[in-house]
PDB file of C-alpha atoms and ligand atoms in Angstrom:
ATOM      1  CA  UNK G   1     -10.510 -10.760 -10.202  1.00  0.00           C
ATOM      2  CA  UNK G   2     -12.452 -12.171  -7.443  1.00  0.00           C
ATOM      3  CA  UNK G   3     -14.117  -9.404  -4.822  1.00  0.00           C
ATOM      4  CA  UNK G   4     -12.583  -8.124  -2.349  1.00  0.00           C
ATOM      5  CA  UNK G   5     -15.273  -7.980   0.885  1.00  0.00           C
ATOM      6  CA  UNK G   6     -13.338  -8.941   3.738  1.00  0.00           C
ATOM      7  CA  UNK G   7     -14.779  -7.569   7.752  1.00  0.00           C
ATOM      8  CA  UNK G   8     -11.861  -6.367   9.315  1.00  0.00           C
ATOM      9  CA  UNK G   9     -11.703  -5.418  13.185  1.00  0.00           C
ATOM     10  CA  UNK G  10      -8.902  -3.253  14.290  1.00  0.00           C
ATOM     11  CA  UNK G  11      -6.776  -3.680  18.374  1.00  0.00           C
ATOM     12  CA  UNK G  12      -9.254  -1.226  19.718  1.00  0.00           C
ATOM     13  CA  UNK G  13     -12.489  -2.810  18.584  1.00  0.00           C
ATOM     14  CA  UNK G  14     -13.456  -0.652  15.918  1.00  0.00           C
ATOM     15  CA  UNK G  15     -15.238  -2.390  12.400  1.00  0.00           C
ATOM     16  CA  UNK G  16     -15.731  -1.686   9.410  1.00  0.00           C
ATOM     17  CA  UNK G  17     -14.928  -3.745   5.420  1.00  0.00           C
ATOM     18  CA  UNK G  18     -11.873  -4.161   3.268  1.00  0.00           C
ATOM     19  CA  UNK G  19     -13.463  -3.539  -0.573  1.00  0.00           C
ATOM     20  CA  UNK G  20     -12.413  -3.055  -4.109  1.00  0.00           C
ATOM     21  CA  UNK G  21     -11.825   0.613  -4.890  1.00  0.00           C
ATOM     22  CA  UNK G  22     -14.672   1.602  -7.548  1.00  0.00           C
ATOM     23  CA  UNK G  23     -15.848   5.066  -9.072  1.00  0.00           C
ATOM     24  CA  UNK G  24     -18.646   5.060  -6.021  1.00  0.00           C
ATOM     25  CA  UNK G  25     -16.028   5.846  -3.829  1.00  0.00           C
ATOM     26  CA  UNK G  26     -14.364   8.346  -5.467  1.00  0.00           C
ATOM     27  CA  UNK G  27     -16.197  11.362  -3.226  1.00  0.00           C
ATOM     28  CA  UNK G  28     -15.121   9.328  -0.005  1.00  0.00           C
ATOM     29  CA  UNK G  29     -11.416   8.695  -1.033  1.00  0.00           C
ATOM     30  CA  UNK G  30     -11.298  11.980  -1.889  1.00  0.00           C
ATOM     31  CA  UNK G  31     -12.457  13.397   1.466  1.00  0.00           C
ATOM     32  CA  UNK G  32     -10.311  10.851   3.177  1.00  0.00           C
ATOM     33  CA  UNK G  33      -6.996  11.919   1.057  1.00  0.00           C
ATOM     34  CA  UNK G  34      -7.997  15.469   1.797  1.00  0.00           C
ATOM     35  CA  UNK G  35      -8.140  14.387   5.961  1.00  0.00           C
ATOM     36  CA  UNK G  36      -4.925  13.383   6.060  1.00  0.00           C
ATOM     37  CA  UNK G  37      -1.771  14.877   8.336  1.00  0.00           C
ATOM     38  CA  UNK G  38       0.539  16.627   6.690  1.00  0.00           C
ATOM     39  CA  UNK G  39       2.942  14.284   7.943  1.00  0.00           C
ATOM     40  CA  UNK G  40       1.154  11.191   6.732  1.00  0.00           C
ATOM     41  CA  UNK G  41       0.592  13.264   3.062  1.00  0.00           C
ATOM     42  CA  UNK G  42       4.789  14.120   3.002  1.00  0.00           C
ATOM     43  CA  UNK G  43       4.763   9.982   3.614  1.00  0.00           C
ATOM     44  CA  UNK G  44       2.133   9.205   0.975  1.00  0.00           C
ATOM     45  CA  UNK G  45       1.600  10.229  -2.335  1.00  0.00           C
ATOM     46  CA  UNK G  46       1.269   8.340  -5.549  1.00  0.00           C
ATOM     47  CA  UNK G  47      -1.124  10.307  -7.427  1.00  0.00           C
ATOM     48  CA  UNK G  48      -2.482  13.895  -6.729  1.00  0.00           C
ATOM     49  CA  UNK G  49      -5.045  14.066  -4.080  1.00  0.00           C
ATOM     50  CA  UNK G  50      -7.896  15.329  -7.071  1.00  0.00           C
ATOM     51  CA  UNK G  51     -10.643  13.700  -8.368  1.00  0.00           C
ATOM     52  CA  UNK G  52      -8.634  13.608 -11.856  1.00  0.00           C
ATOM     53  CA  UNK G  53      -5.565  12.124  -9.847  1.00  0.00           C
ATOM     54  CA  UNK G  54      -7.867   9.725  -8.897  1.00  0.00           C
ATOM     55  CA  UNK G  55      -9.157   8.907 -11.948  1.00  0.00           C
ATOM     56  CA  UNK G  56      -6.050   8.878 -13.822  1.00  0.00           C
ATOM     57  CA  UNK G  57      -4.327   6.412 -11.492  1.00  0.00           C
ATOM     58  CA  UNK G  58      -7.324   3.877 -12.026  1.00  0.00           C
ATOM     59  CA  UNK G  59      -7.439   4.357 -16.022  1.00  0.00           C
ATOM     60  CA  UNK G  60      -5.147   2.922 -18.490  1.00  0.00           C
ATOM     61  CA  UNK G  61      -3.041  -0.126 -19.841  1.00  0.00           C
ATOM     62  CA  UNK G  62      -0.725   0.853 -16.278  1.00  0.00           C
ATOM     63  CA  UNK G  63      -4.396   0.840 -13.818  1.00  0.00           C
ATOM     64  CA  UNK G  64      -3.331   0.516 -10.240  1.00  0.00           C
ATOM     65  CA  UNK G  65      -6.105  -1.499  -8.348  1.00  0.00           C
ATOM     66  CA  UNK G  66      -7.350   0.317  -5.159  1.00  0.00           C
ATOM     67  CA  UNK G  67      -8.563  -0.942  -2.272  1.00  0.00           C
ATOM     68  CA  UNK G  68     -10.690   0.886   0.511  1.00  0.00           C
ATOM     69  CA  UNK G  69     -11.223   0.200   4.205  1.00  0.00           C
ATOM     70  CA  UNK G  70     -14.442   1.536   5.029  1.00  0.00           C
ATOM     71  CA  UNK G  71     -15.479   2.024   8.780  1.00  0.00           C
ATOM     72  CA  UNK G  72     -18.970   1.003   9.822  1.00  0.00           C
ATOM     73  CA  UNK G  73     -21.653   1.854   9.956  1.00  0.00           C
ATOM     74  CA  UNK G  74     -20.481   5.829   8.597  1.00  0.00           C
ATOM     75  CA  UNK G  75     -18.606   4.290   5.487  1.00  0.00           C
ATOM     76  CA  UNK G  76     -16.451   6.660   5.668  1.00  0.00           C
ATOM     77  CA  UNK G  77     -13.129   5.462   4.086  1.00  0.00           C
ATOM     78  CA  UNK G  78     -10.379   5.292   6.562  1.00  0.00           C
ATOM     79  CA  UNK G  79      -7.919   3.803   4.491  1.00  0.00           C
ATOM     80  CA  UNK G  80      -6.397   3.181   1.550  1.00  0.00           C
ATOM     81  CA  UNK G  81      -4.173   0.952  -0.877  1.00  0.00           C
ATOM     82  CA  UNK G  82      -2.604   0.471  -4.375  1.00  0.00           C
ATOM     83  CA  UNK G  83      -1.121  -2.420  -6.117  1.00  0.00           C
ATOM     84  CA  UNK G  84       0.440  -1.586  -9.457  1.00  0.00           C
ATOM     85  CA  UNK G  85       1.179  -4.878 -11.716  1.00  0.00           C
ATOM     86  CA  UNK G  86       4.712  -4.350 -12.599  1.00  0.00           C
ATOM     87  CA  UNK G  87       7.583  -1.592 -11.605  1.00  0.00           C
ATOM     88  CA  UNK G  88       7.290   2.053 -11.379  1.00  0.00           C
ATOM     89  CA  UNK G  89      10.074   3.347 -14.108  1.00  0.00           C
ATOM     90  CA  UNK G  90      12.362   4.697 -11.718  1.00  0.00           C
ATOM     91  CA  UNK G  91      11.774   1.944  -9.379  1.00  0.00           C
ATOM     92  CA  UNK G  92      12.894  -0.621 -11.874  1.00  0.00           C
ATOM     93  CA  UNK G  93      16.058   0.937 -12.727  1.00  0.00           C
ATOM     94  CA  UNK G  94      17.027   0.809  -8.961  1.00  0.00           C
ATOM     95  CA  UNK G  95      15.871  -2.487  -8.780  1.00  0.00           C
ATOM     96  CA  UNK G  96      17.756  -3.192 -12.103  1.00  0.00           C
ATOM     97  CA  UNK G  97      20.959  -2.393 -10.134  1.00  0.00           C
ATOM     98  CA  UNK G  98      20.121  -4.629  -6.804  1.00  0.00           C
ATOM     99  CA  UNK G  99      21.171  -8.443  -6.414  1.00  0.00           C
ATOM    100  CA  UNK G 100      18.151  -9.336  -4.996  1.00  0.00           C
ATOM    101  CA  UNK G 101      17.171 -11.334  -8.169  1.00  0.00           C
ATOM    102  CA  UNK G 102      13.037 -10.536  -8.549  1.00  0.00           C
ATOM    103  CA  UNK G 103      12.084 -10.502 -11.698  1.00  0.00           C
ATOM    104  CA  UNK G 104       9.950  -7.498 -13.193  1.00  0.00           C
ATOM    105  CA  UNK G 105       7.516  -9.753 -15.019  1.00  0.00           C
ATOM    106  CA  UNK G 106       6.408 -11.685 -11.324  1.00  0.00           C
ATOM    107  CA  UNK G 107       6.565  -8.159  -9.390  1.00  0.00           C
ATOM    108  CA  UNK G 108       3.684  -5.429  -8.284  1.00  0.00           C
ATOM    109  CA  UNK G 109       3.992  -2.605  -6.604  1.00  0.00           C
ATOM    110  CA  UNK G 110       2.088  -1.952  -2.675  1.00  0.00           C
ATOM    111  CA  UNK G 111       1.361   1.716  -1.360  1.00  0.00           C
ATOM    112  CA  UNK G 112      -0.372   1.968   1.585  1.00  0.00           C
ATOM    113  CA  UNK G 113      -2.430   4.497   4.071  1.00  0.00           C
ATOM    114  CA  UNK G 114      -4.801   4.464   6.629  1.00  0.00           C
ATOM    115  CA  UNK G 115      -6.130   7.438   8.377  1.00  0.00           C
ATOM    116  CA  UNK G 116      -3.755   9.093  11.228  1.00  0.00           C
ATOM    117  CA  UNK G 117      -6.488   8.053  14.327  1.00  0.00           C
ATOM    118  CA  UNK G 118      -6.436   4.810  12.979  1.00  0.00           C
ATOM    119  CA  UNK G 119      -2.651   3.777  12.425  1.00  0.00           C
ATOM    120  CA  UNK G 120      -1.184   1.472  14.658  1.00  0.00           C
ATOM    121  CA  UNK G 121      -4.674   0.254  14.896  1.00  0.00           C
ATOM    122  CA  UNK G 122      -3.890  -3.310  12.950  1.00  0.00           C
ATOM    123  CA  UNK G 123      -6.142  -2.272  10.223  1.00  0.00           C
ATOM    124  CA  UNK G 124      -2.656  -1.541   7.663  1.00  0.00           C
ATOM    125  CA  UNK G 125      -2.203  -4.864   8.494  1.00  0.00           C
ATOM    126  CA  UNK G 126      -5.577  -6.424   8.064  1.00  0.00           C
ATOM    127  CA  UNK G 127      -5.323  -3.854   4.755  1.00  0.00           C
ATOM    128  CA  UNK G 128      -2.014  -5.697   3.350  1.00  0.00           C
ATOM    129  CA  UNK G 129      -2.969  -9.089   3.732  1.00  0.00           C
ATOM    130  CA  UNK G 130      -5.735  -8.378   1.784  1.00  0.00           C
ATOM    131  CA  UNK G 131      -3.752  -6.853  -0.990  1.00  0.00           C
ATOM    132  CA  UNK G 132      -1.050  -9.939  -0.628  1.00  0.00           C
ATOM    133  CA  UNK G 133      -4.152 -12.547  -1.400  1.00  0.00           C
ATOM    134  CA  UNK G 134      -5.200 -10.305  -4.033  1.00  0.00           C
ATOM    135  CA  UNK G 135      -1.372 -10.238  -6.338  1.00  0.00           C
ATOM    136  CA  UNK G 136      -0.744 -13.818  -4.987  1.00  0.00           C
ATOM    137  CA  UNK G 137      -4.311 -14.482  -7.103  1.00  0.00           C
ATOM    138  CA  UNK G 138      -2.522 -12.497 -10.101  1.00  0.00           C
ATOM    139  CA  UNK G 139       0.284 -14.355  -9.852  1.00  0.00           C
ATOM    140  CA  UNK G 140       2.797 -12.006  -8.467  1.00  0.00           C
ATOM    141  CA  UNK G 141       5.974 -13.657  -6.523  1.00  0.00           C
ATOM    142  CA  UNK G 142       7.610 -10.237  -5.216  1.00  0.00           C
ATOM    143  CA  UNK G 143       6.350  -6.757  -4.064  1.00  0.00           C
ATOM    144  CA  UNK G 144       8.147  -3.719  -3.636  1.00  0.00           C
ATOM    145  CA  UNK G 145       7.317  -0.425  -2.295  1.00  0.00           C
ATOM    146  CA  UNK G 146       6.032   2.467  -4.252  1.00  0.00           C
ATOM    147  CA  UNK G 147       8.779   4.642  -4.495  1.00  0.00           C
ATOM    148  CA  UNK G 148      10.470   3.361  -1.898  1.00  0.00           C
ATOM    149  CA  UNK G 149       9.818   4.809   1.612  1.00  0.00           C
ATOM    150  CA  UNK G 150      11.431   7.488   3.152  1.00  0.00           C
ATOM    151  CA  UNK G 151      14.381   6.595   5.513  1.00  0.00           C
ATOM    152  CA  UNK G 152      12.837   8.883   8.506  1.00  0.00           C
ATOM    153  CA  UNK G 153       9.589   7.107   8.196  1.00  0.00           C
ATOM    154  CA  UNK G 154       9.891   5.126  11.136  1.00  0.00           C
ATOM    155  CA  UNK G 155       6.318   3.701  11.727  1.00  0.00           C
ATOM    156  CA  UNK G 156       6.409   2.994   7.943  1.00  0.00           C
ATOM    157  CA  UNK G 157      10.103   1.003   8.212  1.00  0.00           C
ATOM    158  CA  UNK G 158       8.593  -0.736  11.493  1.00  0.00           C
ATOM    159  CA  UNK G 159       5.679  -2.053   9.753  1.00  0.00           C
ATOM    160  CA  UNK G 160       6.759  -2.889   6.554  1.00  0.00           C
ATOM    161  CA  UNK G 161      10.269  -5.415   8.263  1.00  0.00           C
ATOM    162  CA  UNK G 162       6.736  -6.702  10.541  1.00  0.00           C
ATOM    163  CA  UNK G 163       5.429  -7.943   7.498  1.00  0.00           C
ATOM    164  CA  UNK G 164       7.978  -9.322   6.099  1.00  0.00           C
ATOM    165  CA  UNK G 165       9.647  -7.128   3.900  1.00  0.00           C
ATOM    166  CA  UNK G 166      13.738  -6.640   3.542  1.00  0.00           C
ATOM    167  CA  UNK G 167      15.567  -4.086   2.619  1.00  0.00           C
ATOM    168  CA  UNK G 168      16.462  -4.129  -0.870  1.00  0.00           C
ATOM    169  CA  UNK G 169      19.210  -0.759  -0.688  1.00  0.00           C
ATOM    170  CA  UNK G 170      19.051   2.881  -0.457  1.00  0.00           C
ATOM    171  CA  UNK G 171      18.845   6.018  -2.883  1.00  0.00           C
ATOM    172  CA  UNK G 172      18.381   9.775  -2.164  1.00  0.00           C
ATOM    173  CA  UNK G 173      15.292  11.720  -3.802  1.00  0.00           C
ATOM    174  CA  UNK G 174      14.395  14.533  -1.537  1.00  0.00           C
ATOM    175  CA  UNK G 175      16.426  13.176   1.208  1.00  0.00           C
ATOM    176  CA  UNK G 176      17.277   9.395   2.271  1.00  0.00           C
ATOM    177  CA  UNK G 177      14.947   6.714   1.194  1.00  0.00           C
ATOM    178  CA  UNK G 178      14.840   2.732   1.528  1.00  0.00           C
ATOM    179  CA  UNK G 179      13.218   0.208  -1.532  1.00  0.00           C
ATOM    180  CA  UNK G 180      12.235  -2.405   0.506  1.00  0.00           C
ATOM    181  CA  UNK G 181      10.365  -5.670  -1.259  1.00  0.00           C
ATOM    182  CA  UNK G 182       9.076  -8.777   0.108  1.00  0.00           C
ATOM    183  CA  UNK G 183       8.520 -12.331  -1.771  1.00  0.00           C
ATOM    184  CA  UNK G 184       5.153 -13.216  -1.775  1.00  0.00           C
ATOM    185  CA  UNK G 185       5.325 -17.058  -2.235  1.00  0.00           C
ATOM    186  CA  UNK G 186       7.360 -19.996  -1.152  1.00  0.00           C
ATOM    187  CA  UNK G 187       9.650 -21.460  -3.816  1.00  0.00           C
TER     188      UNK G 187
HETATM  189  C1  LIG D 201       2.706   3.090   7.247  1.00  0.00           C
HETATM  190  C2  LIG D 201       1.345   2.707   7.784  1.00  0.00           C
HETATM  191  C3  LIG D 201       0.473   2.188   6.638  1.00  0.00           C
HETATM  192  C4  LIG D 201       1.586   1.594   8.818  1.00  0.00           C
HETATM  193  O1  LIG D 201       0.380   1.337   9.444  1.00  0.00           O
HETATM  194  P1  LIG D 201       0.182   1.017  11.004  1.00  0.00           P
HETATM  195  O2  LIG D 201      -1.105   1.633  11.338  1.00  0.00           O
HETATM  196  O3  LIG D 201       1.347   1.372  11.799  1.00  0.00           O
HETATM  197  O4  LIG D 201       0.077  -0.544  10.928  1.00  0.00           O
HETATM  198  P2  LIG D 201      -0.614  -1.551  11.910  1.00  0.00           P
HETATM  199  O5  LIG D 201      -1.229  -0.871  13.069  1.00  0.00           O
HETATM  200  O6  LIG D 201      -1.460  -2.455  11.094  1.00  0.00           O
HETATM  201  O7  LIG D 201       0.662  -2.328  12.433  1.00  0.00           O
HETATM  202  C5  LIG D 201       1.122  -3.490  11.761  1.00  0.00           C
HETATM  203  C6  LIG D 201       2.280  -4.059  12.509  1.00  0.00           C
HETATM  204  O8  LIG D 201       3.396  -3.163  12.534  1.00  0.00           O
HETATM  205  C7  LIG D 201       3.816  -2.980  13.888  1.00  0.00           C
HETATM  206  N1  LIG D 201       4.199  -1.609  14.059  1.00  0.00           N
HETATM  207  C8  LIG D 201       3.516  -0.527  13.663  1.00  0.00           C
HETATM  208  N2  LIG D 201       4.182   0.575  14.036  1.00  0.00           N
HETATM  209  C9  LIG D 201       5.295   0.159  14.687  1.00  0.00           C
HETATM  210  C10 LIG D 201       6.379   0.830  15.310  1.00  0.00           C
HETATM  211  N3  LIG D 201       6.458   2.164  15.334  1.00  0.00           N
HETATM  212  N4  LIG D 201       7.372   0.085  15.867  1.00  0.00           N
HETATM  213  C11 LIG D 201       7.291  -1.269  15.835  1.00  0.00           C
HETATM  214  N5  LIG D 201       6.291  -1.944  15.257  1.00  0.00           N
HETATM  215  C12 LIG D 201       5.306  -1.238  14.694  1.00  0.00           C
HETATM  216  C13 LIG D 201       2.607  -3.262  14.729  1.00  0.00           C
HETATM  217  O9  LIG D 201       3.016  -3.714  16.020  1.00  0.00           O
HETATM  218  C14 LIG D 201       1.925  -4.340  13.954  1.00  0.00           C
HETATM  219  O10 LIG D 201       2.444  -5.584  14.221  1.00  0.00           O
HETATM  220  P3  LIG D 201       1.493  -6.701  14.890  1.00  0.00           P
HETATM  221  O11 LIG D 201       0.219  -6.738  14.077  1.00  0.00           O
HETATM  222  O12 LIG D 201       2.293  -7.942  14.797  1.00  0.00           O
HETATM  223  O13 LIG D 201       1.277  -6.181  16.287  1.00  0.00           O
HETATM  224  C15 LIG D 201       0.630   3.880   8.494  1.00  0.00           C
HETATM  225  O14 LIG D 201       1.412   4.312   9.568  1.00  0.00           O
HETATM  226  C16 LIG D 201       0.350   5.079   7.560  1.00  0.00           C
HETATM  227  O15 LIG D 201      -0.613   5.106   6.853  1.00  0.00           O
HETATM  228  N6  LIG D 201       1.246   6.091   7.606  1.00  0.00           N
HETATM  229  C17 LIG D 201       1.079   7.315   6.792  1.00  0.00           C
HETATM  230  C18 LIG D 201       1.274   7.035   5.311  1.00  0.00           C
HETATM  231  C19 LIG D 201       2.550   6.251   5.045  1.00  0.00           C
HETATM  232  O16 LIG D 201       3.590   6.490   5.648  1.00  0.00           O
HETATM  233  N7  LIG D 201       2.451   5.302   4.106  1.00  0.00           N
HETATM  234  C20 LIG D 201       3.586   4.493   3.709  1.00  0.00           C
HETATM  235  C21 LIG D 201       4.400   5.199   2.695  1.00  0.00           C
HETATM  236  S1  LIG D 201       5.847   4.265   2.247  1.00  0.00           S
END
């Protein structure tokens, strides 16, 4: 994989760099997970906010690849993404029963975060197109959603449909939720 070191500047001027998640920044992605709302940690979860949920997630034949935005010059890690080669389980069997035609073997899987002072900065933004260059260079077609996203999440919804991304159909798991996915490249 090539590296990731992109500058990203967000609406309201603020700096900092889009990079690879490594084990150096386990201590700050910790602290960051750990700093979030607990409305923005009922919105995001896909591992346990530990250092061995951490590690776990970035282990294994099924390693997500992480991606930090760190804010300059602290370095503190203001937000965060995953992109999964392949389906979540439960997420293919939904997607199994759509008619939206991706194919599992050409789809990853996007979760994103940034920090709650920074959202609806432009960084999630900055933070996606980073992780789009990134599967397009794996040669992903499609993306879905991690789980889906939760039908009352709003800003999430608003961002995503932004982007790009349609609504693929609906299922309940602790309330209402949405997959949404988004192709990737131009047939
Ligand atoms: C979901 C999340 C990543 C979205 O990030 P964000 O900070 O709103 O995104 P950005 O500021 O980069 O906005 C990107 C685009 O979405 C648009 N947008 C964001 N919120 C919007 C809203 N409420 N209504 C309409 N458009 C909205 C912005 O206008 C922007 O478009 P533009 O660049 O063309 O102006 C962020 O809110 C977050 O981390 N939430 C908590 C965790 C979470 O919910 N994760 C997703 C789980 S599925």
């Amino acid at each position: 994989m090539k590296q990731t070191d992109h500058q990203f500047a967000t609406n309201d001027g603020r700096r900092g760099r889009l990079l690879a998640y490594g084990p150096s920044f386990s201590g700050a992605l910790l602290t960051y997970l750990l700093s979030l709302s607990t409305e923005s940690r009922s919105r995001f979860g896909p591992h346990p906010f530990t250092e061995e949920g951490i590690e776990a997630n970035f282990a294994g034949p099924d390693a997500a690849l992480g991606f930090v935005a760190c804010e300059e010059p602290s370095g503190a890690v203001v937000g965060y993404a995953l992109l999964k080669p392949g389906l979540l389980d439960a997420d293919a069997l939904r997607y199994a029963g759509y008619s939206n035609g991706i194919l599992p073997e050409e789809t990853c899987t996007f979760a994103p975060s940034v920090a709650d002072n920074w959202q609806g900065s432009g960084l999630a933004r900055q933070l996606f197109e980073v992780v789009k260059q990134t599967a397009l260079d794996s040669g992903f077609r499609t993306m879905v959603l991690w789980g889906g996203t939760q039908a009352t999440n709003a800003r999430a919804i608003a961002f995503y449909r932004r982007l790009g991304f349609h609504e693929a159909g609906r299922f309940e798991h602790n309330g209402s939720n949405l997959d949404m996915w988004i192709e990737l490249w131009d047939r």
